[in-house]
Coordinates of C-alpha atoms and ligand atoms in Angstrom, one line a residue:
Chain Z
M1 CA 0.1 0.0 0.0
E2 CA 2.7 2.3 1.0
Q3 CA 4.5 1.7 -2.2
L4 CA 1.4 2.4 -4.3
I5 CA 0.8 5.8 -2.7
Q6 CA 4.6 6.3 -3.5
Q7 CA 4.1 5.5 -7.0
V8 CA 0.8 7.5 -7.5
A9 CA 2.7 10.5 -5.7
S10 CA 5.8 10.4 -8.0
G11 CA 3.5 9.7 -10.8
L12 CA 1.8 13.1 -10.0
A13 CA 5.1 14.8 -10.0
N14 CA 6.1 13.5 -13.3
G15 CA 2.6 14.2 -14.6
A16 CA 3.0 17.8 -13.6
I17 CA 5.9 18.0 -16.2
Y18 CA 3.9 16.1 -18.8
A19 CA 1.1 18.6 -18.2
C20 CA 3.3 21.5 -18.9
L21 CA 4.5 20.0 -22.1
A22 CA 1.0 19.0 -23.2
L23 CA -0.3 22.4 -22.5
A24 CA 2.6 24.0 -24.6
L25 CA 1.7 21.5 -27.4
V26 CA -2.0 22.4 -27.2
M27 CA -1.3 26.2 -27.0
I28 CA 0.2 26.0 -30.4
F29 CA -2.0 23.3 -31.9
V30 CA -5.3 25.3 -31.2
S31 CA -4.4 28.3 -33.2
T32 CA -2.4 26.6 -35.9
D33 CA -3.3 22.9 -36.1
H34 CA 0.4 22.0 -36.0
I35 CA 2.2 19.9 -33.4
N36 CA 5.4 21.5 -32.5
F37 CA 7.8 18.5 -32.4
A38 CA 10.5 21.0 -31.3
Q39 CA 8.8 21.8 -28.0
G40 CA 10.8 19.4 -25.9
E41 CA 14.2 20.4 -27.5
L42 CA 13.3 24.2 -26.8
A43 CA 12.5 23.3 -23.1
M44 CA 15.8 21.4 -23.0
F45 CA 17.5 24.3 -24.3
S46 CA 15.8 26.4 -21.7
A47 CA 17.0 24.2 -18.9
F48 CA 20.6 24.3 -20.0
L49 CA 20.2 28.2 -20.1
C50 CA 19.0 28.1 -16.6
W51 CA 22.0 25.8 -15.6
Q52 CA 24.2 28.5 -17.3
F53 CA 22.9 31.3 -15.4
M54 CA 23.1 29.4 -12.3
D55 CA 26.9 28.6 -13.0
W56 CA 27.3 32.2 -13.4
G57 CA 26.1 32.8 -9.8
L58 CA 22.4 33.5 -10.0
T59 CA 20.0 31.6 -7.7
F60 CA 17.5 29.3 -9.3
W61 CA 14.7 31.5 -8.5
L62 CA 16.2 34.5 -10.2
A63 CA 17.5 32.5 -13.2
L64 CA 14.0 30.9 -13.8
P65 CA 12.1 34.0 -14.6
V66 CA 14.9 35.3 -16.7
V67 CA 15.1 32.1 -18.6
A68 CA 11.4 31.8 -19.0
F69 CA 11.5 35.5 -20.5
I70 CA 14.4 34.5 -22.8
S71 CA 12.5 31.3 -23.9
F72 CA 9.5 33.6 -24.5
L73 CA 11.4 35.8 -26.9
V74 CA 12.9 32.8 -28.5
G75 CA 9.5 31.2 -28.9
V76 CA 8.1 34.6 -30.6
S77 CA 11.1 34.8 -32.9
V78 CA 10.8 31.2 -34.0
E79 CA 7.3 32.0 -35.0
R80 CA 7.9 35.4 -36.6
V81 CA 11.0 34.4 -38.4
I82 CA 10.9 30.8 -39.4
L83 CA 7.1 30.0 -39.5
R84 CA 5.5 33.1 -40.7
P85 CA 6.9 32.9 -44.2
L86 CA 5.4 29.3 -44.2
H87 CA 2.0 30.6 -43.5
N88 CA 0.4 28.7 -46.4
A89 CA 2.9 25.9 -46.8
P90 CA 1.6 22.4 -46.8
V91 CA 1.6 20.5 -43.6
L92 CA 4.4 18.2 -44.5
S93 CA 6.8 21.1 -45.1
I94 CA 5.9 22.5 -41.7
V95 CA 6.7 19.2 -40.1
V96 CA 9.9 19.1 -41.7
V97 CA 10.6 22.7 -40.3
F98 CA 9.6 21.5 -36.9
I99 CA 12.0 18.5 -37.1
G100 CA 14.7 20.7 -38.3
L101 CA 14.3 23.1 -35.4
L102 CA 14.4 20.0 -33.1
A103 CA 17.8 19.1 -34.5
I104 CA 19.1 22.7 -34.4
F105 CA 18.3 23.1 -30.9
H106 CA 19.7 19.6 -30.0
S107 CA 23.0 20.2 -31.8
M108 CA 23.3 23.8 -30.4
A109 CA 22.9 22.7 -26.9
G110 CA 25.4 19.8 -27.6
S111 CA 27.9 22.0 -28.9
I112 CA 27.6 24.8 -26.4
W113 CA 27.4 22.6 -23.2
G114 CA 28.5 19.2 -24.3
H115 CA 27.0 15.8 -24.2
T116 CA 28.1 14.7 -20.7
I117 CA 25.3 14.5 -18.1
K118 CA 25.3 17.6 -15.9
Q119 CA 24.1 17.7 -12.3
F120 CA 21.2 20.1 -11.7
P121 CA 20.7 21.0 -8.1
S122 CA 17.2 20.9 -6.8
P123 CA 16.1 24.5 -5.9
F124 CA 13.8 23.0 -3.1
P125 CA 15.3 22.6 0.6
N126 CA 15.9 19.0 1.3
V127 CA 13.8 18.8 4.4
H128 CA 12.0 16.0 6.2
F129 CA 8.3 16.3 6.8
A130 CA 5.2 14.3 7.6
G131 CA 4.7 11.9 4.4
S132 CA 8.3 12.6 3.2
G133 CA 8.5 8.8 3.0
Y134 CA 6.0 9.0 0.1
I135 CA 7.2 11.9 -2.0
G136 CA 10.4 13.9 -1.8
P137 CA 10.6 17.7 -1.5
H138 CA 11.7 18.2 -5.2
Q139 CA 8.5 16.4 -6.4
I140 CA 6.3 18.4 -4.2
G141 CA 8.0 21.5 -5.3
M142 CA 7.5 20.4 -8.9
V143 CA 3.8 19.8 -8.3
V144 CA 3.4 23.1 -6.6
V145 CA 5.2 25.3 -9.1
T146 CA 3.6 23.8 -12.2
L147 CA 0.0 24.2 -10.4
L148 CA 0.7 27.7 -9.8
L149 CA 2.0 28.1 -13.3
L150 CA -1.1 26.4 -14.7
L151 CA -3.4 28.7 -12.5
A152 CA -1.7 31.8 -13.5
L153 CA -2.2 30.9 -17.2
F154 CA -5.8 29.9 -16.6
A155 CA -6.5 33.3 -15.1
F156 CA -4.5 35.0 -17.9
F157 CA -6.7 33.3 -20.7
R158 CA -9.8 33.6 -18.7
Y159 CA -9.7 37.1 -17.2
T160 CA -7.5 39.3 -19.2
P161 CA -8.5 41.2 -22.5
I162 CA -5.4 40.0 -24.1
G163 CA -6.0 36.5 -23.1
L164 CA -9.4 36.6 -24.5
A165 CA -8.1 38.0 -27.8
M166 CA -5.8 35.2 -28.1
R167 CA -8.5 32.8 -27.6
A168 CA -10.7 34.6 -30.1
A169 CA -7.8 34.6 -32.6
A170 CA -7.2 30.9 -32.2
Q171 CA -10.8 30.1 -32.6
N172 CA -11.9 32.1 -35.6
P173 CA -9.0 34.1 -37.1
V174 CA -11.1 35.7 -39.6
S175 CA -13.6 37.1 -37.3
A176 CA -10.9 38.0 -34.9
R177 CA -9.3 40.3 -37.6
L178 CA -12.8 41.8 -38.2
V179 CA -12.8 43.0 -34.6
G180 CA -9.3 44.4 -35.0
I181 CA -7.4 41.8 -33.4
R182 CA -3.8 41.4 -34.8
V183 CA -4.0 37.7 -35.2
D184 CA -0.3 37.3 -36.2
M185 CA 0.7 39.0 -33.1
M186 CA -1.5 36.7 -30.9
L187 CA 0.0 33.8 -32.7
A188 CA 3.4 34.8 -31.8
L189 CA 2.5 35.5 -28.4
G190 CA 1.1 32.0 -28.1
W191 CA 4.3 30.6 -29.4
G192 CA 6.2 32.8 -26.7
L193 CA 4.1 31.5 -23.9
A194 CA 4.3 27.9 -24.9
A195 CA 8.1 28.2 -24.9
A196 CA 8.1 29.9 -21.6
V197 CA 5.8 27.1 -20.0
G198 CA 8.2 24.6 -21.5
A199 CA 11.2 26.3 -20.0
V200 CA 9.7 26.0 -16.5
A201 CA 8.9 22.4 -17.0
G202 CA 12.5 21.8 -18.3
A203 CA 14.1 23.5 -15.4
L204 CA 12.0 21.7 -13.0
V205 CA 12.6 18.3 -14.3
A206 CA 16.3 18.8 -15.0
P207 CA 17.3 17.9 -11.3
V208 CA 15.3 14.4 -11.8
V209 CA 16.4 13.3 -15.2
F210 CA 19.8 15.2 -15.3
L211 CA 20.9 17.8 -17.8
E212 CA 21.9 16.4 -21.2
P213 CA 20.7 17.1 -24.8
N214 CA 18.4 14.0 -24.9
M215 CA 16.7 14.7 -21.6
M216 CA 13.4 15.7 -23.1
A217 CA 12.9 13.0 -25.7
S218 CA 10.8 10.7 -23.8
I219 CA 9.2 13.6 -21.8
L220 CA 7.9 15.2 -25.0
L221 CA 6.4 11.8 -25.9
Y222 CA 4.5 11.6 -22.5
G223 CA 3.4 15.1 -22.9
F224 CA 2.3 14.3 -26.3
A225 CA 0.3 11.3 -25.1
G226 CA -1.1 13.5 -22.3
A227 CA -2.4 16.0 -24.8
L228 CA -4.0 13.3 -26.9
V229 CA -5.6 11.5 -24.1
G230 CA -7.0 14.9 -22.6
G231 CA -7.9 16.2 -26.0
I232 CA -5.4 17.9 -28.2
S233 CA -8.0 20.7 -28.7
S234 CA -8.7 21.5 -24.9
P235 CA -6.1 23.1 -22.8
G236 CA -7.6 22.0 -19.4
G237 CA -7.9 18.5 -20.9
A238 CA -4.4 18.3 -21.9
V239 CA -3.3 19.2 -18.5
A240 CA -5.4 16.5 -16.9
G241 CA -4.2 14.1 -19.6
G242 CA -0.6 15.0 -18.5
F243 CA -1.3 14.1 -15.0
I244 CA -3.3 10.8 -16.0
V245 CA -0.3 9.7 -18.2
G246 CA 2.2 10.4 -15.4
I247 CA 0.2 8.3 -12.8
L248 CA -0.6 5.6 -15.3
E249 CA 2.9 4.8 -16.2
N250 CA 3.9 4.3 -12.6
L251 CA 0.8 2.3 -11.9
V252 CA 1.6 0.0 -14.9
A253 CA 5.3 -0.5 -13.5
Y254 CA 3.8 -1.1 -9.9
F255 CA 1.3 -3.7 -10.9
G256 CA 3.8 -5.3 -13.3
N257 CA 6.2 -5.7 -10.5
L258 CA 3.3 -6.9 -8.1
L259 CA 2.4 -9.5 -10.6
E260 CA 5.9 -10.7 -11.1
K261 CA 6.4 -11.1 -7.4
S262 CA 3.2 -13.2 -6.9
T263 CA 3.1 -15.3 -9.9
G264 CA 6.7 -15.1 -11.0
I265 CA 5.7 -14.3 -14.4
Y266 CA 7.2 -11.1 -16.0
V267 CA 4.6 -9.1 -18.0
V268 CA 5.5 -5.5 -17.7
G269 CA 8.1 -3.6 -15.7
N270 CA 9.9 -0.2 -15.6
G271 CA 11.2 -0.9 -19.2
E272 CA 7.9 -1.3 -20.6
K273 CA 6.0 1.5 -19.0
L274 CA 6.2 4.0 -21.8
M275 CA 4.9 1.2 -24.4
V276 CA 2.0 0.3 -22.0
A277 CA 1.1 3.9 -21.5
L278 CA 1.0 4.5 -25.2
I279 CA -1.1 1.4 -25.8
I280 CA -3.5 2.9 -23.3
V281 CA -3.4 6.2 -25.1
I282 CA -4.2 4.6 -28.3
T283 CA -7.1 2.6 -26.9
V284 CA -8.6 5.7 -25.5
L285 CA -8.3 7.5 -28.8
T286 CA -9.8 4.6 -30.6
L287 CA -12.9 4.7 -28.1
K288 CA -13.0 8.3 -28.1
P289 CA -11.1 10.1 -30.8
S290 CA -11.3 13.6 -29.5
G291 CA -9.8 12.6 -26.2
L292 CA -11.3 12.3 -22.7
F293 CA -12.0 16.1 -22.3
G294 CA -11.9 17.3 -25.9
H295 CA -14.9 18.0 -28.1
V296 CA -15.0 17.4 -31.9
T297 CA -14.7 20.6 -33.8
V298 CA -16.6 20.6 -36.8
K299 CA -14.9 22.8 -39.3
R300 CA -17.1 24.9 -41.5
V301 CA -16.0 25.7 -44.9
Chain B
M1 CA -17.2 64.1 -49.3
A2 CA -18.3 60.6 -49.5
L3 CA -17.5 58.4 -46.6
L4 CA -16.6 55.3 -48.7
E5 CA -15.5 55.8 -52.4
V6 CA -14.7 52.7 -54.5
Q7 CA -13.3 53.1 -58.0
G8 CA -12.6 50.4 -60.5
L9 CA -12.4 47.7 -58.0
K10 CA -11.2 44.3 -59.1
A11 CA -10.9 41.3 -56.8
F12 CA -9.4 37.8 -57.1
Y13 CA -9.4 34.5 -55.4
G14 CA -6.1 33.1 -56.6
Q15 CA -6.4 33.2 -60.2
T16 CA -10.1 33.7 -60.6
Q17 CA -11.2 37.1 -60.8
A18 CA -14.6 37.7 -59.0
L19 CA -14.8 41.6 -59.4
H20 CA -14.2 43.3 -62.6
D21 CA -15.2 46.8 -62.3
V22 CA -17.1 48.0 -59.2
S23 CA -17.4 51.6 -58.6
F24 CA -19.8 53.3 -56.1
S25 CA -19.8 55.9 -53.4
L26 CA -21.7 56.0 -50.1
E27 CA -22.6 59.2 -48.2
E28 CA -22.0 59.6 -44.5
G29 CA -25.1 58.8 -42.4
G30 CA -27.0 56.9 -45.1
I31 CA -27.9 53.3 -45.8
T32 CA -26.8 52.0 -49.3
T33 CA -27.7 48.6 -50.5
L34 CA -25.9 46.3 -52.7
L35 CA -28.0 44.0 -54.7
G36 CA -27.5 41.1 -57.1
A37 CA -28.1 37.5 -57.9
N38 CA -26.1 34.6 -56.3
G39 CA -22.5 34.8 -57.3
A40 CA -22.7 38.4 -58.5
G41 CA -19.9 39.5 -56.2
K42 CA -21.6 41.1 -53.3
T43 CA -19.8 39.3 -50.5
T44 CA -16.6 39.7 -52.4
T45 CA -17.2 43.5 -52.5
L46 CA -17.5 43.7 -48.8
R47 CA -14.6 41.5 -48.4
A48 CA -12.4 43.6 -50.8
I49 CA -13.2 46.7 -48.7
C50 CA -11.7 45.0 -45.6
A51 CA -8.7 43.6 -47.5
M52 CA -9.9 40.1 -47.1
V53 CA -9.2 39.2 -50.7
R54 CA -6.6 40.4 -53.1
T55 CA -7.7 43.6 -54.9
Q56 CA -6.9 46.3 -57.5
G57 CA -8.3 49.6 -57.9
S58 CA -9.0 52.3 -55.4
I59 CA -10.8 52.4 -52.1
R60 CA -11.1 55.5 -50.0
F61 CA -12.6 55.8 -46.6
D62 CA -13.1 59.2 -45.3
G63 CA -10.8 60.3 -48.1
K64 CA -7.9 58.1 -47.0
P65 CA -6.7 55.5 -49.5
I66 CA -7.1 52.1 -47.6
E67 CA -6.5 49.6 -50.4
R68 CA -3.0 48.7 -49.1
W69 CA -4.1 48.6 -45.4
S70 CA -4.5 45.3 -43.4
T71 CA -7.9 44.1 -42.3
E72 CA -7.2 45.0 -38.8
D73 CA -6.2 48.4 -39.3
I74 CA -9.2 49.0 -41.6
V75 CA -11.5 47.8 -38.8
R76 CA -9.7 50.0 -36.3
L77 CA -10.3 52.9 -38.6
G78 CA -14.1 52.5 -38.0
V79 CA -15.4 49.7 -40.5
G80 CA -17.5 47.2 -38.8
H81 CA -17.9 44.1 -40.9
V82 CA -21.0 41.8 -40.2
P83 CA -19.7 38.7 -42.3
E84 CA -21.5 36.3 -44.3
G85 CA -22.2 33.2 -42.0
R86 CA -22.1 35.5 -39.0
G87 CA -18.5 34.6 -37.9
T88 CA -19.5 33.8 -34.3
F89 CA -16.9 32.8 -32.0
V90 CA -18.6 29.6 -31.1
N91 CA -16.8 28.3 -28.1
L92 CA -16.9 31.7 -26.3
S93 CA -19.8 33.0 -24.4
V94 CA -22.0 35.9 -25.7
D95 CA -20.3 38.2 -23.2
E96 CA -16.8 37.1 -24.4
N97 CA -17.8 37.6 -28.1
L98 CA -18.7 41.1 -27.2
R99 CA -15.7 41.8 -25.0
A100 CA -13.4 40.4 -27.7
A101 CA -15.0 42.9 -30.1
A102 CA -14.0 45.7 -27.8
Y103 CA -10.5 44.6 -27.5
T104 CA -9.1 47.4 -29.6
R105 CA -11.1 50.1 -27.5
R106 CA -9.0 52.2 -25.2
D107 CA -12.1 54.3 -23.9
H108 CA -13.1 51.5 -21.4
Q109 CA -16.0 53.5 -19.9
A110 CA -17.4 54.2 -23.2
A111 CA -17.1 50.7 -24.3
A112 CA -19.0 49.7 -21.2
R113 CA -21.7 52.0 -22.2
D114 CA -21.7 50.6 -25.7
L115 CA -22.2 47.1 -24.2
D116 CA -25.1 48.2 -22.4
M117 CA -26.3 50.0 -25.6
V118 CA -26.2 46.9 -27.8
L119 CA -27.9 44.9 -25.0
T120 CA -30.7 47.3 -25.0
Y121 CA -31.0 47.1 -28.7
F122 CA -31.1 43.2 -28.4
P123 CA -32.5 42.4 -25.0
I124 CA -32.4 38.6 -25.9
L125 CA -28.7 38.8 -25.8
R126 CA -28.6 40.1 -22.3
Q127 CA -30.8 37.0 -21.2
R128 CA -28.1 34.7 -23.1
I129 CA -25.1 36.7 -21.9
K130 CA -23.3 33.7 -20.2
Q131 CA -24.4 31.2 -22.8
Q132 CA -21.8 29.7 -25.2
A133 CA -22.4 31.6 -28.4
G134 CA -22.4 28.4 -30.7
T135 CA -25.5 27.4 -29.0
L136 CA -27.6 30.5 -29.9
S137 CA -30.3 30.3 -32.5
G138 CA -29.5 31.6 -36.0
G139 CA -31.4 35.0 -35.3
E140 CA -29.6 35.4 -32.1
Q141 CA -26.1 34.9 -33.7
Q142 CA -27.2 37.4 -36.3
M143 CA -28.0 39.9 -33.5
L144 CA -24.7 39.0 -31.9
A145 CA -22.7 39.5 -35.2
I146 CA -24.3 43.1 -35.5
S147 CA -23.6 43.7 -31.8
R148 CA -19.9 42.6 -32.3
A149 CA -19.6 45.1 -35.1
L150 CA -21.2 47.8 -33.1
M151 CA -18.8 47.3 -30.1
L152 CA -16.1 48.8 -32.4
R153 CA -18.1 52.0 -32.5
P154 CA -17.8 52.0 -36.4
R155 CA -18.5 54.8 -38.7
L156 CA -19.6 52.4 -41.3
M157 CA -21.1 49.0 -41.1
L158 CA -20.9 46.5 -43.7
L159 CA -23.8 43.9 -43.4
D160 CA -23.7 40.8 -45.5
E161 CA -27.2 39.3 -45.8
P162 CA -28.4 39.8 -42.2
S163 CA -31.7 38.2 -43.3
F164 CA -30.1 34.9 -44.4
G165 CA -32.0 31.9 -43.2
L166 CA -34.1 33.8 -40.6
A167 CA -37.9 33.7 -40.0
P168 CA -39.7 37.0 -41.4
L169 CA -40.6 38.1 -37.9
I170 CA -37.0 38.0 -36.8
V171 CA -35.8 39.6 -40.1
Q172 CA -38.3 42.5 -39.5
E173 CA -37.1 43.0 -36.0
I174 CA -33.4 43.0 -37.0
F175 CA -34.1 45.4 -39.8
R176 CA -36.1 47.8 -37.5
I177 CA -33.0 47.8 -35.0
M178 CA -30.7 48.4 -37.9
R179 CA -32.6 51.6 -38.8
R180 CA -32.4 52.7 -35.1
I181 CA -28.6 52.0 -35.1
N182 CA -28.4 54.0 -38.2
E183 CA -30.5 57.1 -36.8
E184 CA -29.4 57.0 -33.1
A185 CA -25.9 55.9 -33.3
K186 CA -25.3 57.7 -36.6
V187 CA -23.7 54.7 -38.3
S188 CA -23.5 54.6 -42.0
M189 CA -24.4 51.2 -43.6
L190 CA -23.7 49.3 -46.7
L191 CA -26.2 46.4 -46.7
V192 CA -25.9 43.3 -49.0
E193 CA -29.1 41.6 -49.5
Q194 CA -30.8 38.8 -51.5
N195 CA -34.1 40.2 -50.5
A196 CA -34.2 43.4 -52.6
A197 CA -37.8 44.4 -51.4
L198 CA -36.6 44.4 -47.8
A199 CA -33.4 46.1 -48.5
L200 CA -35.0 48.8 -50.7
D201 CA -37.5 49.6 -48.0
L202 CA -34.6 50.3 -45.6
A203 CA -31.9 51.9 -47.9
D204 CA -31.8 55.3 -49.4
H205 CA -29.5 54.2 -52.3
A206 CA -29.1 51.2 -54.3
Y207 CA -26.4 49.5 -56.6
V208 CA -27.0 46.4 -58.6
L209 CA -24.1 44.0 -59.3
E210 CA -24.0 41.5 -62.0
T211 CA -21.0 39.1 -62.5
G212 CA -18.6 41.4 -60.7
S213 CA -19.7 44.6 -62.3
V214 CA -22.0 47.5 -61.1
V215 CA -24.8 47.5 -63.9
M216 CA -27.3 49.9 -62.3
S217 CA -27.7 52.3 -59.5
G218 CA -30.1 54.9 -58.3
A219 CA -32.2 56.1 -55.4
A220 CA -33.8 53.2 -53.6
S221 CA -37.3 54.8 -54.0
V222 CA -36.8 55.0 -57.7
V223 CA -35.3 51.6 -58.1
K224 CA -38.2 50.1 -56.0
S225 CA -40.9 51.8 -58.1
D226 CA -39.4 51.2 -61.4
E227 CA -40.9 47.9 -62.7
A228 CA -38.6 47.7 -65.6
I229 CA -35.6 47.7 -63.5
R230 CA -37.1 45.4 -61.0
K231 CA -38.0 42.9 -63.7
S232 CA -34.7 43.0 -65.5
Y233 CA -32.3 43.2 -62.5
L234 CA -34.0 42.0 -59.4
G235 CA -36.3 39.4 -60.8
Y236 CA -39.5 40.4 -59.1
Ligands
ATP1 N1 -13.4 31.6 -51.6 C1 -13.6 31.8 -52.7 N2 -12.7 31.0 -53.6 C2 -12.8 31.2 -55.0 N3 -14.0 31.7 -55.6 C3 -14.9 32.3 -54.8 C4 -14.7 32.5 -53.4 N4 -15.8 33.1 -52.9 C5 -16.4 33.5 -53.9 N5 -16.0 33.1 -55.1 C6 -16.5 33.3 -56.3 O1 -16.6 34.7 -56.5 C7 -17.8 35.0 -57.2 C8 -18.7 36.0 -56.4 O2 -19.0 35.4 -55.2 P1 -19.8 36.2 -53.9 O3 -19.6 35.2 -52.8 O4 -19.0 37.4 -53.8 O5 -21.0 36.3 -54.5 P2 -22.3 36.8 -53.7 O6 -22.8 37.9 -54.6 O7 -22.1 37.1 -52.4 O8 -23.4 35.6 -53.7 P3 -24.4 35.1 -52.7 O9 -25.6 35.9 -52.9 O10 -24.6 33.7 -53.1 O11 -23.8 35.2 -51.4 C9 -18.5 33.7 -57.5 O12 -18.3 33.4 -58.8 C10 -17.8 32.7 -56.5 O13 -17.9 31.4 -57.0
MG2 MG1 -22.6 36.4 -50.4

């Protein structure tokens, strides 16, 4: 039982990170219908930046907002400089561009900071507290910070005029232009915010997975799975999906181990949890193609 | 000086040319209607004014040449476009639809008064204020589309078939309110309609489009009473 709670708790912590990535993906998807395959590498690059600032003497809590802001600018520039000219390009060319971006950020990080694994100290104090047997301080910190971030984003989109304008622009760009909303600017802003959210996720997960250019590869996959499970068209759903996938992968490993202990038959374990999680994702999508919380959008032409 | 002056306007969808030679002018304070059969180019003319299609020719709004301007800037100049199909933000609430339309306003108090004004014009929208706009009836969505354009506090409103698909009673109500908006809020209007009789009742001036060119124009009262014109151009 104790182990089960432990697994769920750490699943929640990983889920927080997947939720951030999922949200970043959805933020770009809802306004462009594109999946940004480079989202994970951008987050990895941001994590390296954060490490660099800390190496230069900044504290984590100072470095994080600086890096989030720089990542925001990087996101905006990528949209304006690279994707804007491809406005009407076929989907395949855009996919190729995303994969190109992925490779660029990957090799840039490798050539600037090297491919050896770096330690990234946890910004949270290593204290003992009631229940610290179940969940470590860094994991709690991860969950709390991401929840705060998600809450702030929710408030931004729900209650500020510019958040409303961004939602309007994503939903119906033609009508948005007709009420004077600069849709292109909203798009760039969405890219910036997605990159900033990814930066926070990257910096939070770096102490867990360690810092190296490949750190985000599987995390992006989980984030993508979370977005799909929750509903790629629904930001709230994507966040929920991220947490669901996080918990699911740990439960899969937990019950796999349990099964092996009691029957001696090995079915699934840590090695297969990604695969099993993805199978569950595919099952969900087969039964409910729009995701658990998504709604089918009927495109009018 | 005319509020809107269009001269030798051509418009293109990719390679296909939809407007060949459209010229007309519109006086401040009036209601002008643009009539014509399906595919004549009425919608395209309104889109051309708002830079939503590729155009050639001259478009002047309040004396300013705007043919190189972006849609957003033309709108901000005071052109409220009520598009074909209503353009509802279907996943936003009625309230959010209206506030999104006031996004460009910096005079927040006046915008709040305007919100109250449009909800007085269309009381049904006040009742539906928290409802998701996609779930409104066709007539309510048309009212919302007009209200959205009004929230910009426009000098000119472009209305694309506001009667489309609506029951006669609702159409009458919407047209009555359009007249009030024209008189009380001093908004000039360019009204595109299939229903010529209805439009000619409201408008003071009319242009008839045929396959992308203006073929006839005149005072609405004249067009309405001239049987020859009605028979040959308007088919009733
Ligand atoms: N998006 C488009 N792409 C290509 N051609 C178009 C497009 N929209 C309209 N057209 C063409 O342009 C011409 C004028 O169309 P437009 O929509 O302006 O007509 P309309 O007068 O508004 O007709 P209706 O009364 O049916 O709305 C038509 O021949 C139409 O086929
Ligand atoms: Mg039309």
